[in-house]
PDB file of C-alpha atoms in Angstrom:
ATOM      1  CA  MET Z 216      -0.060  -0.031  -0.262  1.00  0.00           C
ATOM      2  CA  ARG Z 217       0.995   3.304  -0.716  1.00  0.00           C
ATOM      3  CA  ARG Z 218       1.420   5.936   2.307  1.00  0.00           C
ATOM      4  CA  LEU Z 219      -1.052   8.776   2.810  1.00  0.00           C
ATOM      5  CA  PRO Z 220       0.927  12.091   2.908  1.00  0.00           C
ATOM      6  CA  GLU Z 221       1.914  13.523   6.430  1.00  0.00           C
ATOM      7  CA  PHE Z 222      -0.610  15.744   7.366  1.00  0.00           C
ATOM      8  CA  GLU Z 223      -3.159  13.268   5.894  1.00  0.00           C
ATOM      9  CA  GLU Z 224      -2.367  10.674   8.760  1.00  0.00           C
ATOM     10  CA  ARG Z 225      -2.238  13.100  11.170  1.00  0.00           C
ATOM     11  CA  SER Z 226      -5.700  14.357  10.673  1.00  0.00           C
ATOM     12  CA  LEU Z 227      -7.330  10.451   9.367  1.00  0.00           C
ATOM     13  CA  PRO Z 228      -6.710   7.003  10.924  1.00  0.00           C
ATOM     14  CA  PRO Z 229      -4.615   4.696   9.315  1.00  0.00           C
ATOM     15  CA  ARG Z 230      -6.809   2.665   7.355  1.00  0.00           C
ATOM     16  CA  PRO Z 231      -6.379  -0.888   8.118  1.00  0.00           C
ATOM     17  CA  LYS Z 232      -4.684  -2.921   5.418  1.00  0.00           C
ATOM     18  CA  PRO Z 233      -6.964  -5.976   3.370  1.00  0.00           C
ATOM     19  CA  PRO Z 234      -5.375  -9.348   3.361  1.00  0.00           C
ATOM     20  CA  VAL Z 235      -4.098  -9.849   0.022  1.00  0.00           C
ATOM     21  CA  ARG Z 236      -4.930 -13.771  -1.214  1.00  0.00           C
ATOM     22  CA  ARG Z 237      -2.929 -15.285  -2.986  1.00  0.00           C
ATOM     23  CA  PRO Z 238      -4.559 -18.096  -5.332  1.00  0.00           C
ATOM     24  CA  ALA Z 239      -2.125 -21.078  -5.437  1.00  0.00           C
ATOM     25  CA  ALA Z 240      -2.803 -20.855  -9.608  1.00  0.00           C
ATOM     26  CA  ARG Z 241      -2.385 -17.419  -9.950  1.00  0.00           C
ATOM     27  CA  PRO Z 242       0.558 -14.837  -9.735  1.00  0.00           C
ATOM     28  CA  VAL Z 243       0.638 -12.182  -7.528  1.00  0.00           C
ATOM     29  CA  THR Z 244      -0.684  -8.909  -8.315  1.00  0.00           C
ATOM     30  CA  VAL Z 245      -0.365  -5.677  -6.683  1.00  0.00           C
ATOM     31  CA  ALA Z 246      -3.167  -3.368  -6.047  1.00  0.00           C
ATOM     32  CA  GLN Z 247      -3.180  -0.247  -7.012  1.00  0.00           C
ATOM     33  CA  PRO Z 248      -2.426   2.615  -5.267  1.00  0.00           C
ATOM     34  CA  GLU Z 249      -5.630   4.715  -4.153  1.00  0.00           C
ATOM     35  CA  PRO Z 250      -6.295   8.551  -3.974  1.00  0.00           C
ATOM     36  CA  PRO Z 251      -6.285  10.588  -1.252  1.00  0.00           C
ATOM     37  CA  VAL Z 252      -9.830  10.629   0.237  1.00  0.00           C
ATOM     38  CA  SER Z 253     -11.473  12.913   2.739  1.00  0.00           C
ATOM     39  CA  ARG Z 254     -13.791  13.567   6.028  1.00  0.00           C
ATOM     40  CA  SER Z 255     -16.349  14.149   3.511  1.00  0.00           C
ATOM     41  CA  SER Z 256     -15.502  11.289   0.939  1.00  0.00           C
ATOM     42  CA  MET Z 257     -15.663   8.929   3.734  1.00  0.00           C
ATOM     43  CA  ARG Z 258     -19.621  10.092   4.433  1.00  0.00           C
ATOM     44  CA  LEU Z 259     -20.458  10.128   1.391  1.00  0.00           C
ATOM     45  CA  ALA Z 260     -18.958   7.344  -0.385  1.00  0.00           C
ATOM     46  CA  GLU Z 261     -21.407   7.710  -3.433  1.00  0.00           C
ATOM     47  CA  ARG Z 262     -20.261  11.070  -4.724  1.00  0.00           C
ATOM     48  CA  PRO Z 263     -17.431  10.421  -7.032  1.00  0.00           C
ATOM     49  CA  ARG Z 264     -14.039  11.513  -5.973  1.00  0.00           C
ATOM     50  CA  ARG Z 265     -12.414  14.595  -7.121  1.00  0.00           C
ATOM     51  CA  ARG Z 266      -8.777  15.262  -7.176  1.00  0.00           C
ATOM     52  CA  ARG Z 267      -8.229  18.709  -5.944  1.00  0.00           C
ATOM     53  CA  THR Z 268      -5.221  20.531  -6.878  1.00  0.00           C
ATOM     54  CA  PRO Z 269      -2.302  21.760  -4.380  1.00  0.00           C
ATOM     55  CA  TRP Z 270      -3.177  25.776  -4.369  1.00  0.00           C
ATOM     56  CA  GLN Z 271      -6.514  24.713  -3.161  1.00  0.00           C
ATOM     57  CA  TRP Z 272      -5.234  23.537  -0.020  1.00  0.00           C
ATOM     58  CA  TYR Z 273      -3.712  26.829   0.754  1.00  0.00           C
ATOM     59  CA  ALA Z 274      -6.558  29.011  -0.426  1.00  0.00           C
ATOM     60  CA  MET Z 275      -9.026  27.251   1.727  1.00  0.00           C
ATOM     61  CA  PRO Z 276      -7.714  27.373   5.119  1.00  0.00           C
ATOM     62  CA  LEU Z 277      -6.718  31.367   3.957  1.00  0.00           C
ATOM     63  CA  ALA Z 278     -10.063  32.252   2.741  1.00  0.00           C
ATOM     64  CA  LEU Z 279     -11.546  30.617   6.363  1.00  0.00           C
ATOM     65  CA  ILE Z 280      -9.060  33.086   8.327  1.00  0.00           C
ATOM     66  CA  ALA Z 281     -10.058  36.024   6.690  1.00  0.00           C
ATOM     67  CA  THR Z 282     -13.601  35.301   7.099  1.00  0.00           C
ATOM     68  CA  VAL Z 283     -12.952  34.781  10.254  1.00  0.00           C
ATOM     69  CA  LEU Z 284     -11.341  38.108  10.736  1.00  0.00           C
ATOM     70  CA  VAL Z 285     -14.299  40.052   9.196  1.00  0.00           C
ATOM     71  CA  ILE Z 286     -16.711  38.614  11.495  1.00  0.00           C
ATOM     72  CA  VAL Z 287     -14.465  39.582  14.242  1.00  0.00           C
ATOM     73  CA  GLY Z 288     -14.077  43.167  13.226  1.00  0.00           C
ATOM     74  CA  LEU Z 289     -17.392  44.058  12.559  1.00  0.00           C
ATOM     75  CA  ASP Z 290     -18.266  42.262  16.328  1.00  0.00           C
ATOM     76  CA  ARG Z 291     -15.469  44.248  17.939  1.00  0.00           C
ATOM     77  CA  PHE Z 292     -16.314  48.018  15.828  1.00  0.00           C
ATOM     78  CA  PRO Z 293     -19.674  47.946  15.307  1.00  0.00           C
ATOM     79  CA  ASN Z 294     -20.134  51.825  15.093  1.00  0.00           C
ATOM     80  CA  ASP Z 295     -17.377  51.951  12.303  1.00  0.00           C
ATOM     81  CA  ALA Z 296     -19.527  50.332   9.734  1.00  0.00           C
ATOM     82  CA  GLY Z 297     -22.231  52.759  10.103  1.00  0.00           C
ATOM     83  CA  ARG Z 298     -19.692  55.377   9.996  1.00  0.00           C
ATOM     84  CA  LEU Z 299     -18.113  54.686   6.774  1.00  0.00           C
ATOM     85  CA  ALA Z 300     -21.745  54.129   5.177  1.00  0.00           C
ATOM     86  CA  SER Z 301     -23.056  57.705   6.773  1.00  0.00           C
ATOM     87  CA  SER Z 302     -19.485  59.468   5.004  1.00  0.00           C
ATOM     88  CA  ALA Z 303     -20.124  57.256   2.154  1.00  0.00           C
ATOM     89  CA  GLU Z 304     -23.591  58.749   1.781  1.00  0.00           C
ATOM     90  CA  SER Z 305     -23.067  62.257   2.030  1.00  0.00           C
ATOM     91  CA  ARG Z 306     -20.125  62.147  -0.436  1.00  0.00           C
ATOM     92  CA  ALA Z 307     -22.981  60.716  -2.664  1.00  0.00           C
ATOM     93  CA  GLN Z 308     -25.125  63.980  -1.468  1.00  0.00           C
ATOM     94  CA  VAL Z 309     -22.222  67.139  -2.078  1.00  0.00           C
ATOM     95  CA  GLY Z 310     -21.434  65.339  -5.388  1.00  0.00           C
ATOM     96  CA  GLN Z 311     -25.459  65.844  -6.062  1.00  0.00           C
ATOM     97  CA  GLY Z 312     -25.247  69.390  -5.733  1.00  0.00           C
ATOM     98  CA  GLY Z 313     -24.230  70.175  -2.361  1.00  0.00           C
ATOM     99  CA  VAL Z 314     -21.208  72.393  -0.599  1.00  0.00           C
ATOM    100  CA  GLY Z 315     -18.488  70.304  -2.185  1.00  0.00           C
ATOM    101  CA  GLN Z 316     -18.912  71.084  -5.857  1.00  0.00           C
ATOM    102  CA  GLY Z 317     -16.417  74.178  -6.403  1.00  0.00           C
ATOM    103  CA  ALA Z 318     -17.974  76.122  -3.349  1.00  0.00           C
ATOM    104  CA  PRO Z 319     -15.223  78.001  -1.640  1.00  0.00           C
ATOM    105  CA  PRO Z 320     -14.211  76.810   2.202  1.00  0.00           C
ATOM    106  CA  VAL Z 321     -16.002  78.762   4.869  1.00  0.00           C
ATOM    107  CA  VAL Z 322     -13.798  81.001   6.931  1.00  0.00           C
ATOM    108  CA  ASN Z 323     -15.011  82.298  10.159  1.00  0.00           C
ATOM    109  CA  PRO Z 324     -14.257  86.156   9.619  1.00  0.00           C
ATOM    110  CA  PRO Z 325     -12.430  87.861  12.896  1.00  0.00           C
ATOM    111  CA  SER Z 326     -14.776  88.612  16.011  1.00  0.00           C
ATOM    112  CA  PRO Z 327     -15.176  92.475  16.106  1.00  0.00           C
ATOM    113  CA  ALA Z 328     -13.522  94.663  19.007  1.00  0.00           C
ATOM    114  CA  PRO Z 329     -15.602  95.737  21.178  1.00  0.00           C
ATOM    115  CA  VAL Z 330     -17.655  98.839  20.476  1.00  0.00           C
ATOM    116  CA  ALA Z 331     -18.823 101.160  23.630  1.00  0.00           C
ATOM    117  CA  MET Z 332     -22.253 101.352  23.356  1.00  0.00           C
ATOM    118  CA  PRO Z 333     -23.945 104.690  23.142  1.00  0.00           C
ATOM    119  CA  LYS Z 334     -25.886 106.213  25.668  1.00  0.00           C
ATOM    120  CA  ALA Z 335     -29.449 106.069  26.035  1.00  0.00           C
ATOM    121  CA  ASN Z 336     -31.279 109.042  24.504  1.00  0.00           C
ATOM    122  CA  PRO Z 337     -32.556 110.253  27.830  1.00  0.00           C
ATOM    123  CA  GLU Z 338     -28.991 110.253  29.609  1.00  0.00           C
ATOM    124  CA  LEU Z 339     -27.265 112.935  29.604  1.00  0.00           C
ATOM    125  CA  PRO Z 340     -25.028 113.662  27.037  1.00  0.00           C
ATOM    126  CA  ASP Z 341     -21.159 114.339  28.002  1.00  0.00           C
ATOM    127  CA  GLY Z 342     -19.372 117.776  27.766  1.00  0.00           C
ATOM    128  CA  ASP Z 343     -19.018 120.760  29.462  1.00  0.00           C
ATOM    129  CA  PRO Z 344     -19.044 121.660  33.003  1.00  0.00           C
ATOM    130  CA  ILE Z 345     -22.236 122.495  33.923  1.00  0.00           C
ATOM    131  CA  PRO Z 346     -24.296 124.816  36.935  1.00  0.00           C
ATOM    132  CA  ILE Z 347     -24.960 122.367  39.842  1.00  0.00           C
ATOM    133  CA  SER Z 348     -26.485 124.993  42.599  1.00  0.00           C
ATOM    134  CA  GLY Z 349     -27.665 128.247  43.059  1.00  0.00           C
ATOM    135  CA  SER Z 350     -29.193 130.640  45.558  1.00  0.00           C
ATOM    136  CA  GLY Z 351     -33.134 129.948  44.183  1.00  0.00           C
ATOM    137  CA  GLN Z 352     -33.039 133.321  43.613  1.00  0.00           C
ATOM    138  CA  PHE Z 353     -33.712 135.315  39.977  1.00  0.00           C
ATOM    139  CA  GLN Z 354     -32.663 138.244  38.058  1.00  0.00           C
ATOM    140  CA  ILE Z 355     -33.338 139.772  34.987  1.00  0.00           C
ATOM    141  CA  VAL Z 356     -31.235 139.772  32.461  1.00  0.00           C
ATOM    142  CA  PRO Z 357     -31.202 143.216  30.216  1.00  0.00           C
ATOM    143  CA  GLY Z 358     -32.591 143.316  27.215  1.00  0.00           C
ATOM    144  CA  THR Z 359     -36.044 144.161  25.434  1.00  0.00           C
ATOM    145  CA  SER Z 360     -37.384 143.634  22.100  1.00  0.00           C
ATOM    146  CA  PRO Z 361     -40.104 144.898  19.383  1.00  0.00           C
ATOM    147  CA  LYS Z 362     -43.885 142.616  18.911  1.00  0.00           C
ATOM    148  CA  ALA Z 363     -43.380 140.284  17.142  1.00  0.00           C
ATOM    149  CA  GLY Z 364     -46.295 138.752  16.147  1.00  0.00           C
ATOM    150  CA  SER Z 365     -50.428 139.650  15.512  1.00  0.00           C
ATOM    151  CA  GLY Z 366     -52.775 138.995  17.882  1.00  0.00           C
ATOM    152  CA  ARG Z 367     -52.804 139.204  21.626  1.00  0.00           C
ATOM    153  CA  VAL Z 368     -49.640 140.391  23.446  1.00  0.00           C
ATOM    154  CA  TYR Z 369     -47.385 138.517  25.776  1.00  0.00           C
ATOM    155  CA  ARG Z 370     -44.891 139.985  27.341  1.00  0.00           C
ATOM    156  CA  TYR Z 371     -42.165 138.088  28.708  1.00  0.00           C
ATOM    157  CA  THR Z 372     -38.868 138.662  31.072  1.00  0.00           C
ATOM    158  CA  VAL Z 373     -35.545 136.713  30.836  1.00  0.00           C
ATOM    159  CA  GLU Z 374     -33.723 135.642  33.807  1.00  0.00           C
ATOM    160  CA  ILE Z 375     -30.825 133.681  35.199  1.00  0.00           C
ATOM    161  CA  GLU Z 376     -30.916 131.712  38.889  1.00  0.00           C
ATOM    162  CA  SER Z 377     -27.995 133.959  41.067  1.00  0.00           C
ATOM    163  CA  GLY Z 378     -25.064 131.926  42.150  1.00  0.00           C
ATOM    164  CA  ALA Z 379     -25.258 129.363  39.989  1.00  0.00           C
ATOM    165  CA  ALA Z 380     -22.421 130.194  38.610  1.00  0.00           C
ATOM    166  CA  ILE Z 381     -23.564 131.168  35.247  1.00  0.00           C
ATOM    167  CA  SER Z 382     -21.431 134.217  33.749  1.00  0.00           C
ATOM    168  CA  GLU Z 383     -22.299 137.392  32.359  1.00  0.00           C
ATOM    169  CA  LYS Z 384     -21.547 136.567  29.063  1.00  0.00           C
ATOM    170  CA  ASP Z 385     -23.125 133.154  29.286  1.00  0.00           C
ATOM    171  CA  ALA Z 386     -26.932 135.317  30.424  1.00  0.00           C
ATOM    172  CA  THR Z 387     -26.414 137.279  27.292  1.00  0.00           C
ATOM    173  CA  GLU Z 388     -26.120 134.897  25.120  1.00  0.00           C
ATOM    174  CA  PHE Z 389     -29.065 132.931  26.846  1.00  0.00           C
ATOM    175  CA  GLY Z 390     -31.258 136.106  26.624  1.00  0.00           C
ATOM    176  CA  ALA Z 391     -30.508 136.637  23.008  1.00  0.00           C
ATOM    177  CA  SER Z 392     -31.141 133.103  22.507  1.00  0.00           C
ATOM    178  CA  VAL Z 393     -34.456 133.047  23.860  1.00  0.00           C
ATOM    179  CA  GLN Z 394     -35.432 136.569  22.065  1.00  0.00           C
ATOM    180  CA  ASP Z 395     -34.551 135.249  18.556  1.00  0.00           C
ATOM    181  CA  THR Z 396     -36.270 132.530  18.981  1.00  0.00           C
ATOM    182  CA  LEU Z 397     -40.124 133.368  19.888  1.00  0.00           C
ATOM    183  CA  SER Z 398     -39.774 135.788  17.576  1.00  0.00           C
ATOM    184  CA  SER Z 399     -39.199 133.490  14.650  1.00  0.00           C
ATOM    185  CA  PRO Z 400     -42.297 132.985  12.603  1.00  0.00           C
ATOM    186  CA  ARG Z 401     -41.582 129.542  13.160  1.00  0.00           C
ATOM    187  CA  SER Z 402     -42.269 129.525  16.563  1.00  0.00           C
ATOM    188  CA  TRP Z 403     -45.751 130.147  18.183  1.00  0.00           C
ATOM    189  CA  ILE Z 404     -46.723 133.341  16.840  1.00  0.00           C
ATOM    190  CA  GLY Z 405     -46.201 131.344  13.510  1.00  0.00           C
ATOM    191  CA  GLY Z 406     -50.096 130.875  14.003  1.00  0.00           C
ATOM    192  CA  GLY Z 407     -51.287 133.750  14.232  1.00  0.00           C
ATOM    193  CA  LEU Z 408     -53.083 133.990  17.426  1.00  0.00           C
ATOM    194  CA  PHE Z 409     -50.382 135.941  19.667  1.00  0.00           C
ATOM    195  CA  SER Z 410     -47.591 137.863  19.646  1.00  0.00           C
ATOM    196  CA  VAL Z 411     -44.695 138.103  22.101  1.00  0.00           C
ATOM    197  CA  GLN Z 412     -42.225 141.265  23.231  1.00  0.00           C
ATOM    198  CA  ARG Z 413     -39.438 141.267  25.599  1.00  0.00           C
ATOM    199  CA  VAL Z 414     -39.324 143.234  28.612  1.00  0.00           C
ATOM    200  CA  ALA Z 415     -36.647 144.086  30.822  1.00  0.00           C
ATOM    201  CA  SER Z 416     -39.314 145.868  33.773  1.00  0.00           C
ATOM    202  CA  GLY Z 417     -42.311 146.107  34.898  1.00  0.00           C
ATOM    203  CA  TYR Z 418     -45.233 143.664  34.399  1.00  0.00           C
ATOM    204  CA  SER Z 419     -44.936 140.188  32.583  1.00  0.00           C
ATOM    205  CA  ASP Z 420     -47.007 137.402  31.584  1.00  0.00           C
ATOM    206  CA  PHE Z 421     -44.555 134.389  31.711  1.00  0.00           C
ATOM    207  CA  GLN Z 422     -40.495 134.876  32.684  1.00  0.00           C
ATOM    208  CA  VAL Z 423     -37.802 132.110  31.017  1.00  0.00           C
ATOM    209  CA  THR Z 424     -35.178 131.541  33.608  1.00  0.00           C
ATOM    210  CA  LEU Z 425     -32.212 129.227  33.069  1.00  0.00           C
ATOM    211  CA  VAL Z 426     -31.508 127.458  36.607  1.00  0.00           C
ATOM    212  CA  SER Z 427     -28.564 125.024  38.190  1.00  0.00           C
ATOM    213  CA  GLN Z 428     -28.773 121.463  37.745  1.00  0.00           C
ATOM    214  CA  GLY Z 429     -29.852 120.917  41.400  1.00  0.00           C
ATOM    215  CA  THR Z 430     -32.482 123.625  41.087  1.00  0.00           C
ATOM    216  CA  ALA Z 431     -34.102 122.294  38.308  1.00  0.00           C
ATOM    217  CA  ASP Z 432     -34.304 118.795  39.753  1.00  0.00           C
ATOM    218  CA  GLN Z 433     -35.876 120.215  42.667  1.00  0.00           C
ATOM    219  CA  VAL Z 434     -38.205 122.028  40.866  1.00  0.00           C
ATOM    220  CA  CYS Z 435     -39.335 119.646  37.785  1.00  0.00           C
ATOM    221  CA  GLY Z 436     -38.222 116.381  39.687  1.00  0.00           C
ATOM    222  CA  GLY Z 437     -40.101 114.041  42.108  1.00  0.00           C
ATOM    223  CA  GLY Z 438     -42.071 112.077  39.429  1.00  0.00           C
ATOM    224  CA  SER Z 439     -41.533 109.298  37.347  1.00  0.00           C
ATOM    225  CA  ILE Z 440     -38.872 110.662  35.291  1.00  0.00           C
ATOM    226  CA  LYS Z 441     -35.579 110.226  36.548  1.00  0.00           C
ATOM    227  CA  TYR Z 442     -33.350 112.002  34.264  1.00  0.00           C
ATOM    228  CA  PRO Z 443     -32.689 116.480  34.181  1.00  0.00           C
ATOM    229  CA  VAL Z 444     -35.462 117.738  32.309  1.00  0.00           C
ATOM    230  CA  SER Z 445     -37.405 121.530  32.215  1.00  0.00           C
ATOM    231  CA  CYS Z 446     -40.467 122.089  32.969  1.00  0.00           C
ATOM    232  CA  TYR Z 447     -43.477 124.907  33.435  1.00  0.00           C
ATOM    233  CA  LEU Z 448     -45.296 124.313  36.750  1.00  0.00           C
ATOM    234  CA  GLY Z 449     -48.463 127.016  36.060  1.00  0.00           C
ATOM    235  CA  GLN Z 450     -46.582 129.477  37.970  1.00  0.00           C
ATOM    236  CA  ASN Z 451     -45.864 131.923  34.698  1.00  0.00           C
ATOM    237  CA  ARG Z 452     -42.333 130.517  35.055  1.00  0.00           C
ATOM    238  CA  VAL Z 453     -40.594 128.284  32.860  1.00  0.00           C
ATOM    239  CA  TYR Z 454     -37.345 126.668  33.875  1.00  0.00           C
ATOM    240  CA  ILE Z 455     -34.410 125.948  31.276  1.00  0.00           C
ATOM    241  CA  ASN Z 456     -32.211 123.162  32.761  1.00  0.00           C
ATOM    242  CA  ALA Z 457     -28.382 124.591  32.809  1.00  0.00           C
ATOM    243  CA  ALA Z 458     -27.525 120.974  32.572  1.00  0.00           C
ATOM    244  CA  ARG Z 459     -29.490 120.642  29.128  1.00  0.00           C
ATOM    245  CA  TRP Z 460     -28.889 124.437  27.634  1.00  0.00           C
ATOM    246  CA  VAL Z 461     -24.833 123.000  27.895  1.00  0.00           C
ATOM    247  CA  ARG Z 462     -25.486 119.525  26.307  1.00  0.00           C
ATOM    248  CA  GLY Z 463     -27.869 118.917  25.013  1.00  0.00           C
ATOM    249  CA  ALA Z 464     -30.020 115.724  24.179  1.00  0.00           C
ATOM    250  CA  GLY Z 465     -29.360 112.702  22.551  1.00  0.00           C
ATOM    251  CA  ALA Z 466     -31.787 112.903  19.936  1.00  0.00           C
ATOM    252  CA  PHE Z 467     -30.419 116.172  18.801  1.00  0.00           C
ATOM    253  CA  LYS Z 468     -27.122 113.619  17.890  1.00  0.00           C
ATOM    254  CA  GLY Z 469     -25.034 117.168  19.315  1.00  0.00           C
ATOM    255  CA  ASP Z 470     -26.685 120.056  17.670  1.00  0.00           C
ATOM    256  CA  LEU Z 471     -26.879 121.600  20.499  1.00  0.00           C
ATOM    257  CA  ASN Z 472     -28.796 125.318  19.106  1.00  0.00           C
ATOM    258  CA  ALA Z 473     -30.984 123.142  17.430  1.00  0.00           C
ATOM    259  CA  TYR Z 474     -31.755 121.274  21.203  1.00  0.00           C
ATOM    260  CA  ARG Z 475     -32.104 124.751  22.802  1.00  0.00           C
ATOM    261  CA  GLN Z 476     -34.529 126.405  20.634  1.00  0.00           C
ATOM    262  CA  TYR Z 477     -36.104 123.182  21.155  1.00  0.00           C
ATOM    263  CA  ALA Z 478     -36.368 123.476  25.109  1.00  0.00           C
ATOM    264  CA  ILE Z 479     -37.950 126.950  24.939  1.00  0.00           C
ATOM    265  CA  ASN Z 480     -40.448 125.990  22.491  1.00  0.00           C
ATOM    266  CA  HIS Z 481     -41.302 123.476  24.145  1.00  0.00           C
ATOM    267  CA  GLU Z 482     -41.819 124.935  27.650  1.00  0.00           C
ATOM    268  CA  VAL Z 483     -43.483 128.098  26.381  1.00  0.00           C
ATOM    269  CA  GLY Z 484     -45.550 125.862  24.798  1.00  0.00           C
ATOM    270  CA  HIS Z 485     -46.667 124.983  28.124  1.00  0.00           C
ATOM    271  CA  ARG Z 486     -47.776 128.593  29.209  1.00  0.00           C
ATOM    272  CA  PHE Z 487     -49.630 129.082  25.457  1.00  0.00           C
ATOM    273  CA  GLY Z 488     -51.800 125.795  26.673  1.00  0.00           C
ATOM    274  CA  ASN Z 489     -50.244 122.752  24.951  1.00  0.00           C
ATOM    275  CA  ASN Z 490     -49.847 119.330  26.408  1.00  0.00           C
ATOM    276  CA  HIS Z 491     -47.441 116.778  25.374  1.00  0.00           C
ATOM    277  CA  GLN Z 492     -47.937 114.869  22.457  1.00  0.00           C
ATOM    278  CA  ILE Z 493     -46.411 111.863  20.593  1.00  0.00           C
ATOM    279  CA  CYS Z 494     -44.485 110.787  17.142  1.00  0.00           C
ATOM    280  CA  ALA Z 495     -47.253 110.749  14.490  1.00  0.00           C
ATOM    281  CA  GLY Z 496     -45.940 108.496  12.627  1.00  0.00           C
ATOM    282  CA  PRO Z 497     -42.044 106.878  11.257  1.00  0.00           C
ATOM    283  CA  GLY Z 498     -39.748 109.488   9.858  1.00  0.00           C
ATOM    284  CA  ARG Z 499     -41.801 112.270  10.639  1.00  0.00           C
ATOM    285  CA  PRO Z 500     -40.661 115.381  12.180  1.00  0.00           C
ATOM    286  CA  ALA Z 501     -41.587 115.260  16.023  1.00  0.00           C
ATOM    287  CA  PRO Z 502     -44.112 117.630  17.382  1.00  0.00           C
ATOM    288  CA  VAL Z 503     -42.394 119.898  19.589  1.00  0.00           C
ATOM    289  CA  MET Z 504     -44.882 118.807  22.351  1.00  0.00           C
ATOM    290  CA  MET Z 505     -43.169 115.469  22.225  1.00  0.00           C
ATOM    291  CA  GLN Z 506     -40.416 115.159  25.001  1.00  0.00           C
ATOM    292  CA  GLN Z 507     -37.739 115.260  23.211  1.00  0.00           C
ATOM    293  CA  THR Z 508     -35.496 115.817  25.473  1.00  0.00           C
ATOM    294  CA  LEU Z 509     -36.234 111.985  26.533  1.00  0.00           C
ATOM    295  CA  SER Z 510     -36.566 110.597  22.998  1.00  0.00           C
ATOM    296  CA  VAL Z 511     -38.247 110.847  19.703  1.00  0.00           C
ATOM    297  CA  SER Z 512     -39.362 107.012  20.026  1.00  0.00           C
ATOM    298  CA  ASN Z 513     -42.675 106.341  21.114  1.00  0.00           C
ATOM    299  CA  ASP Z 514     -41.345 102.851  22.700  1.00  0.00           C
ATOM    300  CA  GLU Z 515     -38.641 104.278  24.557  1.00  0.00           C
ATOM    301  CA  LEU Z 516     -40.753 107.501  25.513  1.00  0.00           C
ATOM    302  CA  ALA Z 517     -43.092 104.993  26.769  1.00  0.00           C
ATOM    303  CA  ASP Z 518     -40.666 103.171  28.896  1.00  0.00           C
ATOM    304  CA  VAL Z 519     -38.870 105.732  30.304  1.00  0.00           C
ATOM    305  CA  THR Z 520     -42.066 107.849  31.460  1.00  0.00           C
ATOM    306  CA  GLY Z 521     -44.201 104.854  32.382  1.00  0.00           C
ATOM    307  CA  ASN Z 522     -46.631 106.461  31.049  1.00  0.00           C
ATOM    308  CA  ILE Z 523     -47.601 108.454  34.755  1.00  0.00           C
ATOM    309  CA  GLY Z 524     -48.127 112.290  34.774  1.00  0.00           C
ATOM    310  CA  GLN Z 525     -48.030 112.770  31.470  1.00  0.00           C
ATOM    311  CA  GLY Z 526     -51.326 114.060  30.282  1.00  0.00           C
ATOM    312  CA  LEU Z 527     -51.333 111.331  27.506  1.00  0.00           C
ATOM    313  CA  VAL Z 528     -50.683 107.009  26.543  1.00  0.00           C
ATOM    314  CA  VAL Z 529     -47.669 107.041  24.623  1.00  0.00           C
ATOM    315  CA  PRO Z 530     -48.532 103.701  22.884  1.00  0.00           C
ATOM    316  CA  HIS Z 531     -45.837 101.512  22.199  1.00  0.00           C
ATOM    317  CA  ASN Z 532     -46.242 101.470  18.323  1.00  0.00           C
ATOM    318  CA  GLY Z 533     -42.584 101.129  17.121  1.00  0.00           C
ATOM    319  CA  ALA Z 534     -42.951 105.018  15.661  1.00  0.00           C
ATOM    320  CA  VAL Z 535     -39.975 107.049  15.826  1.00  0.00           C
ATOM    321  CA  CYS Z 536     -39.206 110.600  14.574  1.00  0.00           C
ATOM    322  CA  THR Z 537     -36.781 113.245  13.716  1.00  0.00           C
ATOM    323  CA  ALA Z 538     -35.843 115.493  16.086  1.00  0.00           C
ATOM    324  CA  ASN Z 539     -37.381 119.331  15.441  1.00  0.00           C
ATOM    325  CA  SER Z 540     -37.500 122.690  17.171  1.00  0.00           C
ATOM    326  CA  TRP Z 541     -40.653 124.180  15.819  1.00  0.00           C
ATOM    327  CA  PRO Z 542     -44.569 124.583  16.113  1.00  0.00           C
ATOM    328  CA  TYR Z 543     -44.615 125.700  12.391  1.00  0.00           C
ATOM    329  CA  PRO Z 544     -41.362 124.672  10.883  1.00  0.00           C
TER     330      PRO Z 544
END
């Protein structure tokens, strides 16, 4: 008998050798060698046997090892397969007209440098020193004017608070500004109902007075408004707050002369019986009786005043006007 290959001897038990009978009258014959057999061929003896080529003996174990490695890898790293699939799907979507088709890379712009926020309109702007306190006593600034306008004549004096650190030059400039403003046809005389005349002595229908910030706070404050303001209290005296006279208001964007004209017309307007008004529509000139010292925005004005003691309800309607100094612009 021919011996099986060595690895077959380790994997299969030795096959028993059949006895050889030699007939007495016949010559001895040697059996032909049998091809190697496998376990499957032993179990299925009825199947025809097929000889395997040498490369098949090496390919089968390698294929088995590769299959085991793939199964073990998927079992140990199940998420990798999902990530690979998602990545492939994303690439497919980009190729169908997404960002990846020739789009430039997204570059985030550098963060802007911090910018100081502007003050809210009601706040007093920065500027020159202001008279903080005075004596509470008033003195007339010399000066007179001819009558301006038609209709009933209203005589007025221009005065300053004593001891309020208001120079003679500043007092003279204040008097000239009041006179020029009230004598303008854009002021209250433009309605044709009355005329005005500045006097320095004798009877006057009202007094326009420049007072220190402390006095203005005492006379005009005490309500819901916590910002420097001017006022008219119904005693024929107009109080112009020196803090606002020197620095103006945010709504006028630094135009101090325009603000001064507004302050005079607004407070004297109360003397003539006019009440507060609101912005009538976005972008329109603010009524001179709107509280432009605080804001030209209805929303902001409603928030600042709280609609307390103002004689009207300011709506939150988003309307923002432009600053205006005159009753008849």
